[in-house]
Amino acid sequence: MRLRNCHNFHDFRELARRRLPKPIFDYIAGAADDEATHRQNTVGFERCDLVPNVLRGVEAVDTSVKIMGQKLALPIYCSPTALQRLFHHTGERAVAAAAAKYGTMFGVSSLGTVSLEELRKIHHTPQVYQFYFHKDRGLNKVMMQRAKHAGIDVMMLTVDSITGGNRERDLRTGFSIPFRLTYAGALQFAIKPMWGINYLTHESFKLPQLDDHINMDGGPVSIGRYFTEMLDPAMSWADVAEMVQTWNGQFCLKGVMSVADAKRAVDIGCTGIVVSNHGGRQLDGSRASIDQLAEIVDAVGDKLDVLMDGGVQRGTHVLKALSIGAKAVGVGRYYLYPLAAAGQLGVERALDLMKAEIVRGMKLMGCTSVSQLSRGNLRFR
Ligand SMILES: Cc1cc2nc3c(=O)[nH]c(=O)nc-3n(C[C@H](O)[C@H](O)[C@H](O)COP(=O)(O)O)c2cc1C
């Protein structure tokens, strides 16, 4: 199987599965507990049907959107995800380059493996910095200053990860940073030697957003310790309100699911929220993002930009979310599988297919711009 034979999400996923050692594939593919929320995120799109209009003159279609002051050529963006150089040795560099080529936004995770400064210098497409809130308030300020200084366009604070989700696939394989593989997990690396060769012959593994700031007692960086020892489970609305003031720019909360929280995000001055359950990786049983989107748009959609992510695999999924009222849609695994399968070329192919699906879908819906999509185009089963 080759990249040119990949025509959709499932093909990329299969190519990634063949190329990655199972513990790494399972880290991407997996979710919390029974993975029910993860499944529902995609199934939810099938509870909603598109109702097209015809004969509307659709020769030229404009797919651009403006969110939090950023102009995107496509209504999708690459949501921040951790550890990308483990999936392909080009990691965030490949994702950022592909996002820039397609004129869209990309996110750099706090657990990213390439520095936010390096990517900002090379690419001029909007860049998000995904932030975790530390117990050390001084450290939070220093990290925000660093992001400001680098020229980050949007600060995105993840609020659904106050404690780690229960990812049982990772427990089985022993996936962690640093690796603590089970015997079965280690065997899976042995049978995918190309991954190991690439990993060992390229720049060593680093977490440059954290390395400068966090002294893990000289020992190897353990993500488990980072979450349990450095992040603040007491994080409150007052803390975030202060952060919003300090940042003094586009500020987005990622992982808002309730109307009450969406309203508080407005009150403290956020300019965007992402309706998200972290791709089902945190609270299993949490409602699918697409199902929860309408009530949040109705409550706050005229006061800040409501984005959504979770389960998006198709251009028509994007059209459904936009029709409900999302201003843009984030994708995670949709670009991670092609990254793992084929690096930058893979991500470009995935974005290209997504763009073609969105344009085709809009034409078939009778729309020439994203603003023409509305709930009038939808029916729910
Ligand atoms: C492998 C992986 C790593 C992720 N790492 C982060 C992260 O570091 N910070 C964060 O806020 N979200 C992270 N996410 C969540 C994504 O940003 C996004 O919310 C989610 O992937 C959307 O669901 P989807 O994968 O079904 O598109 C991660 C997701 C995956 C699959």
Short mmCIF file of N, CA and C in Angstrom, two decimals, residues 252-350:
data_model
loop_
_atom_site.label_atom_id
_atom_site.label_comp_id
_atom_site.label_asym_id
_atom_site.label_seq_id
_atom_site.Cartn_x
_atom_site.Cartn_y
_atom_site.Cartn_z
N CYS A 252 -8.05 31.34 23.50
CA CYS A 252 -9.06 30.34 23.21
C CYS A 252 -9.00 29.23 24.26
N LEU A 253 -10.16 28.76 24.72
CA LEU A 253 -10.19 27.60 25.62
C LEU A 253 -10.52 26.36 24.81
N LYS A 254 -9.72 25.33 24.95
CA LYS A 254 -9.93 24.10 24.20
C LYS A 254 -10.45 23.02 25.15
N GLY A 255 -11.65 22.52 24.82
CA GLY A 255 -12.22 21.48 25.66
C GLY A 255 -13.41 21.96 26.47
N VAL A 256 -14.14 22.94 25.94
CA VAL A 256 -15.36 23.42 26.60
C VAL A 256 -16.53 22.58 26.08
N MET A 257 -17.34 22.04 26.98
CA MET A 257 -18.47 21.20 26.56
C MET A 257 -19.80 21.70 27.11
N SER A 258 -19.79 22.52 28.16
CA SER A 258 -21.07 22.94 28.73
C SER A 258 -21.37 24.39 28.38
N VAL A 259 -22.66 24.71 28.30
CA VAL A 259 -23.08 26.09 28.03
C VAL A 259 -22.61 27.01 29.15
N ALA A 260 -22.69 26.52 30.40
CA ALA A 260 -22.27 27.35 31.53
C ALA A 260 -20.80 27.76 31.36
N ASP A 261 -19.95 26.82 30.98
CA ASP A 261 -18.52 27.14 30.82
C ASP A 261 -18.30 28.06 29.62
N ALA A 262 -19.07 27.83 28.56
CA ALA A 262 -18.93 28.70 27.38
C ALA A 262 -19.24 30.14 27.75
N LYS A 263 -20.27 30.33 28.60
CA LYS A 263 -20.64 31.69 29.02
C LYS A 263 -19.56 32.30 29.90
N ARG A 264 -18.94 31.47 30.75
CA ARG A 264 -17.86 31.99 31.59
C ARG A 264 -16.65 32.36 30.73
N ALA A 265 -16.43 31.61 29.67
CA ALA A 265 -15.31 31.95 28.77
C ALA A 265 -15.54 33.35 28.17
N VAL A 266 -16.79 33.64 27.83
CA VAL A 266 -17.12 34.99 27.33
C VAL A 266 -16.84 36.02 28.42
N ASP A 267 -17.31 35.72 29.64
CA ASP A 267 -17.17 36.68 30.75
C ASP A 267 -15.72 37.05 31.04
N ILE A 268 -14.80 36.09 30.88
CA ILE A 268 -13.39 36.40 31.23
C ILE A 268 -12.61 36.93 30.02
N GLY A 269 -13.31 37.12 28.90
CA GLY A 269 -12.67 37.80 27.78
C GLY A 269 -12.02 36.90 26.73
N CYS A 270 -12.36 35.60 26.73
CA CYS A 270 -11.82 34.72 25.68
C CYS A 270 -12.40 35.16 24.33
N THR A 271 -11.60 34.96 23.28
CA THR A 271 -12.09 35.32 21.95
C THR A 271 -12.53 34.08 21.16
N GLY A 272 -12.25 32.90 21.72
CA GLY A 272 -12.68 31.66 21.06
C GLY A 272 -12.78 30.52 22.05
N ILE A 273 -13.58 29.51 21.69
CA ILE A 273 -13.58 28.24 22.45
C ILE A 273 -13.61 27.11 21.44
N VAL A 274 -13.05 25.98 21.83
CA VAL A 274 -13.17 24.77 21.00
C VAL A 274 -14.06 23.79 21.75
N VAL A 275 -15.20 23.47 21.14
CA VAL A 275 -16.06 22.42 21.69
C VAL A 275 -15.34 21.11 21.37
N SER A 276 -14.85 20.45 22.40
CA SER A 276 -13.95 19.31 22.17
C SER A 276 -13.95 18.41 23.37
N ASN A 277 -13.81 17.10 23.13
CA ASN A 277 -13.58 16.16 24.23
C ASN A 277 -12.22 15.50 24.06
N HIS A 278 -11.29 16.22 23.41
CA HIS A 278 -9.90 15.76 23.27
C HIS A 278 -9.85 14.47 22.43
N GLY A 279 -10.72 14.40 21.45
CA GLY A 279 -10.74 13.19 20.61
C GLY A 279 -11.09 11.95 21.42
N GLY A 280 -11.90 12.12 22.49
CA GLY A 280 -12.31 10.97 23.31
C GLY A 280 -11.20 10.43 24.20
N ARG A 281 -10.13 11.19 24.36
CA ARG A 281 -8.96 10.68 25.09
C ARG A 281 -8.98 11.04 26.58
N GLN A 282 -9.97 11.80 27.01
CA GLN A 282 -10.01 12.22 28.41
C GLN A 282 -11.21 11.59 29.13
N LEU A 283 -12.37 12.23 29.09
CA LEU A 283 -13.55 11.71 29.81
C LEU A 283 -14.37 10.84 28.86
N ASP A 284 -14.24 9.51 29.01
CA ASP A 284 -15.06 8.65 28.17
C ASP A 284 -16.50 8.74 28.67
N GLY A 285 -17.45 8.73 27.73
CA GLY A 285 -18.86 8.94 28.10
C GLY A 285 -19.26 10.39 27.92
N SER A 286 -18.27 11.26 27.71
CA SER A 286 -18.58 12.66 27.41
C SER A 286 -19.32 12.71 26.08
N ARG A 287 -20.18 13.70 25.92
CA ARG A 287 -20.99 13.78 24.70
C ARG A 287 -20.11 14.05 23.48
N ALA A 288 -20.54 13.55 22.32
CA ALA A 288 -19.81 13.83 21.08
C ALA A 288 -19.83 15.33 20.81
N SER A 289 -18.70 15.86 20.33
CA SER A 289 -18.60 17.31 20.10
C SER A 289 -19.69 17.80 19.15
N ILE A 290 -19.94 17.05 18.06
CA ILE A 290 -20.91 17.51 17.06
C ILE A 290 -22.31 17.58 17.68
N ASP A 291 -22.63 16.68 18.62
CA ASP A 291 -23.95 16.69 19.26
C ASP A 291 -24.10 17.88 20.21
N GLN A 292 -22.98 18.33 20.77
CA GLN A 292 -23.02 19.39 21.79
C GLN A 292 -22.88 20.78 21.19
N LEU A 293 -22.53 20.82 19.90
CA LEU A 293 -22.17 22.09 19.27
C LEU A 293 -23.33 23.10 19.26
N ALA A 294 -24.54 22.66 18.88
CA ALA A 294 -25.65 23.61 18.64
C ALA A 294 -25.96 24.42 19.89
N GLU A 295 -26.05 23.77 21.03
CA GLU A 295 -26.47 24.54 22.22
C GLU A 295 -25.40 25.55 22.62
N ILE A 296 -24.16 25.26 22.32
CA ILE A 296 -23.09 26.22 22.66
C ILE A 296 -23.10 27.39 21.68
N VAL A 297 -23.29 27.07 20.40
CA VAL A 297 -23.38 28.15 19.40
C VAL A 297 -24.56 29.06 19.76
N ASP A 298 -25.70 28.46 20.13
CA ASP A 298 -26.89 29.26 20.46
C ASP A 298 -26.63 30.18 21.65
N ALA A 299 -25.85 29.69 22.60
CA ALA A 299 -25.62 30.48 23.83
C ALA A 299 -24.60 31.59 23.63
N VAL A 300 -23.51 31.31 22.89
CA VAL A 300 -22.40 32.29 22.86
C VAL A 300 -21.86 32.59 21.45
N GLY A 301 -22.49 31.99 20.43
CA GLY A 301 -21.94 32.10 19.07
C GLY A 301 -21.81 33.52 18.56
N ASP A 302 -22.58 34.45 19.15
CA ASP A 302 -22.47 35.85 18.68
C ASP A 302 -21.47 36.64 19.54
N LYS A 303 -20.85 35.99 20.52
CA LYS A 303 -19.94 36.73 21.43
C LYS A 303 -18.48 36.32 21.28
N LEU A 304 -18.25 35.11 20.82
CA LEU A 304 -16.87 34.68 20.53
C LEU A 304 -16.92 33.63 19.42
N ASP A 305 -15.77 33.24 18.92
CA ASP A 305 -15.74 32.25 17.84
C ASP A 305 -15.82 30.84 18.42
N VAL A 306 -16.85 30.11 18.01
CA VAL A 306 -16.99 28.73 18.48
C VAL A 306 -16.39 27.81 17.43
N LEU A 307 -15.36 27.07 17.82
CA LEU A 307 -14.76 26.07 16.94
C LEU A 307 -15.14 24.70 17.49
N MET A 308 -14.91 23.66 16.75
CA MET A 308 -15.14 22.31 17.29
C MET A 308 -14.08 21.37 16.75
N ASP A 309 -13.82 20.29 17.48
CA ASP A 309 -13.02 19.19 16.92
C ASP A 309 -13.53 17.87 17.48
N GLY A 310 -13.11 16.78 16.84
CA GLY A 310 -13.48 15.44 17.31
C GLY A 310 -14.18 14.64 16.24
N GLY A 311 -13.51 13.61 15.76
CA GLY A 311 -14.16 12.65 14.87
C GLY A 311 -14.26 13.05 13.42
N VAL A 312 -13.66 14.19 13.05
CA VAL A 312 -13.83 14.69 11.68
C VAL A 312 -12.96 13.88 10.71
N GLN A 313 -13.61 13.28 9.75
CA GLN A 313 -12.90 12.44 8.77
C GLN A 313 -13.22 12.82 7.33
N ARG A 314 -14.22 13.66 7.12
CA ARG A 314 -14.73 13.95 5.78
C ARG A 314 -15.06 15.42 5.61
N GLY A 315 -15.02 15.87 4.35
CA GLY A 315 -15.45 17.23 4.05
C GLY A 315 -16.89 17.45 4.47
N THR A 316 -17.73 16.44 4.31
CA THR A 316 -19.15 16.63 4.68
C THR A 316 -19.31 16.77 6.20
N HIS A 317 -18.39 16.16 6.98
CA HIS A 317 -18.44 16.38 8.44
C HIS A 317 -18.19 17.86 8.73
N VAL A 318 -17.23 18.42 8.03
CA VAL A 318 -16.90 19.84 8.22
C VAL A 318 -18.12 20.69 7.85
N LEU A 319 -18.76 20.36 6.73
CA LEU A 319 -19.93 21.15 6.30
C LEU A 319 -21.06 21.08 7.33
N LYS A 320 -21.22 19.92 7.95
CA LYS A 320 -22.28 19.79 8.98
C LYS A 320 -21.96 20.67 10.18
N ALA A 321 -20.70 20.63 10.64
CA ALA A 321 -20.32 21.45 11.81
C ALA A 321 -20.46 22.94 11.48
N LEU A 322 -20.06 23.33 10.28
CA LEU A 322 -20.18 24.74 9.90
C LEU A 322 -21.65 25.14 9.80
N SER A 323 -22.48 24.23 9.30
CA SER A 323 -23.91 24.53 9.17
C SER A 323 -24.55 24.74 10.53
N ILE A 324 -24.08 23.99 11.53
CA ILE A 324 -24.62 24.18 12.90
C ILE A 324 -24.16 25.52 13.46
N GLY A 325 -23.01 25.99 13.00
CA GLY A 325 -22.57 27.31 13.47
C GLY A 325 -21.13 27.39 13.93
N ALA A 326 -20.38 26.28 13.81
CA ALA A 326 -18.94 26.37 14.12
C ALA A 326 -18.29 27.30 13.11
N LYS A 327 -17.29 28.08 13.57
CA LYS A 327 -16.60 29.00 12.66
C LYS A 327 -15.47 28.28 11.92
N ALA A 328 -14.94 27.21 12.51
CA ALA A 328 -13.91 26.38 11.88
C ALA A 328 -13.85 25.07 12.65
N VAL A 329 -13.18 24.11 12.05
CA VAL A 329 -13.19 22.75 12.58
C VAL A 329 -11.75 22.25 12.70
N GLY A 330 -11.41 21.72 13.87
CA GLY A 330 -10.06 21.19 14.08
C GLY A 330 -10.01 19.70 13.73
N VAL A 331 -8.85 19.27 13.22
CA VAL A 331 -8.64 17.84 12.99
C VAL A 331 -7.39 17.40 13.73
N GLY A 332 -7.42 16.16 14.24
CA GLY A 332 -6.28 15.58 14.94
C GLY A 332 -5.79 14.35 14.19
N ARG A 333 -6.44 13.23 14.45
CA ARG A 333 -5.99 11.99 13.80
C ARG A 333 -6.05 12.10 12.28
N TYR A 334 -6.93 12.96 11.77
CA TYR A 334 -7.05 13.09 10.30
C TYR A 334 -5.71 13.47 9.66
N TYR A 335 -4.89 14.27 10.37
CA TYR A 335 -3.58 14.58 9.79
C TYR A 335 -2.45 13.74 10.40
N LEU A 336 -2.70 13.16 11.60
CA LEU A 336 -1.63 12.37 12.23
C LEU A 336 -1.38 11.05 11.50
N TYR A 337 -2.44 10.40 11.04
CA TYR A 337 -2.21 9.14 10.31
C TYR A 337 -1.41 9.39 9.03
N PRO A 338 -1.79 10.37 8.20
CA PRO A 338 -0.95 10.61 7.01
C PRO A 338 0.45 11.08 7.36
N LEU A 339 0.61 11.82 8.46
CA LEU A 339 1.97 12.19 8.89
C LEU A 339 2.77 10.91 9.15
N ALA A 340 2.18 10.00 9.91
CA ALA A 340 2.89 8.75 10.23
C ALA A 340 3.14 7.93 8.97
N ALA A 341 2.20 7.99 8.04
CA ALA A 341 2.31 7.17 6.82
C ALA A 341 3.36 7.71 5.87
N ALA A 342 3.49 9.04 5.76
CA ALA A 342 4.34 9.57 4.68
C ALA A 342 4.85 10.99 4.94
N GLY A 343 4.93 11.43 6.19
CA GLY A 343 5.49 12.75 6.47
C GLY A 343 4.72 13.87 5.80
N GLN A 344 5.45 14.91 5.37
CA GLN A 344 4.81 16.11 4.82
C GLN A 344 3.92 15.78 3.62
N LEU A 345 4.41 14.88 2.74
CA LEU A 345 3.62 14.54 1.56
C LEU A 345 2.28 13.93 1.97
N GLY A 346 2.32 13.16 3.04
CA GLY A 346 1.09 12.55 3.54
C GLY A 346 0.11 13.60 4.04
N VAL A 347 0.61 14.54 4.85
CA VAL A 347 -0.29 15.57 5.40
C VAL A 347 -0.83 16.43 4.25
N GLU A 348 0.04 16.73 3.29
CA GLU A 348 -0.43 17.53 2.14
C GLU A 348 -1.53 16.79 1.38
N ARG A 349 -1.32 15.50 1.19
CA ARG A 349 -2.35 14.75 0.46
C ARG A 349 -3.67 14.76 1.24
N ALA A 350 -3.57 14.61 2.57
CA ALA A 350 -4.79 14.60 3.38
C ALA A 350 -5.50 15.96 3.29
#
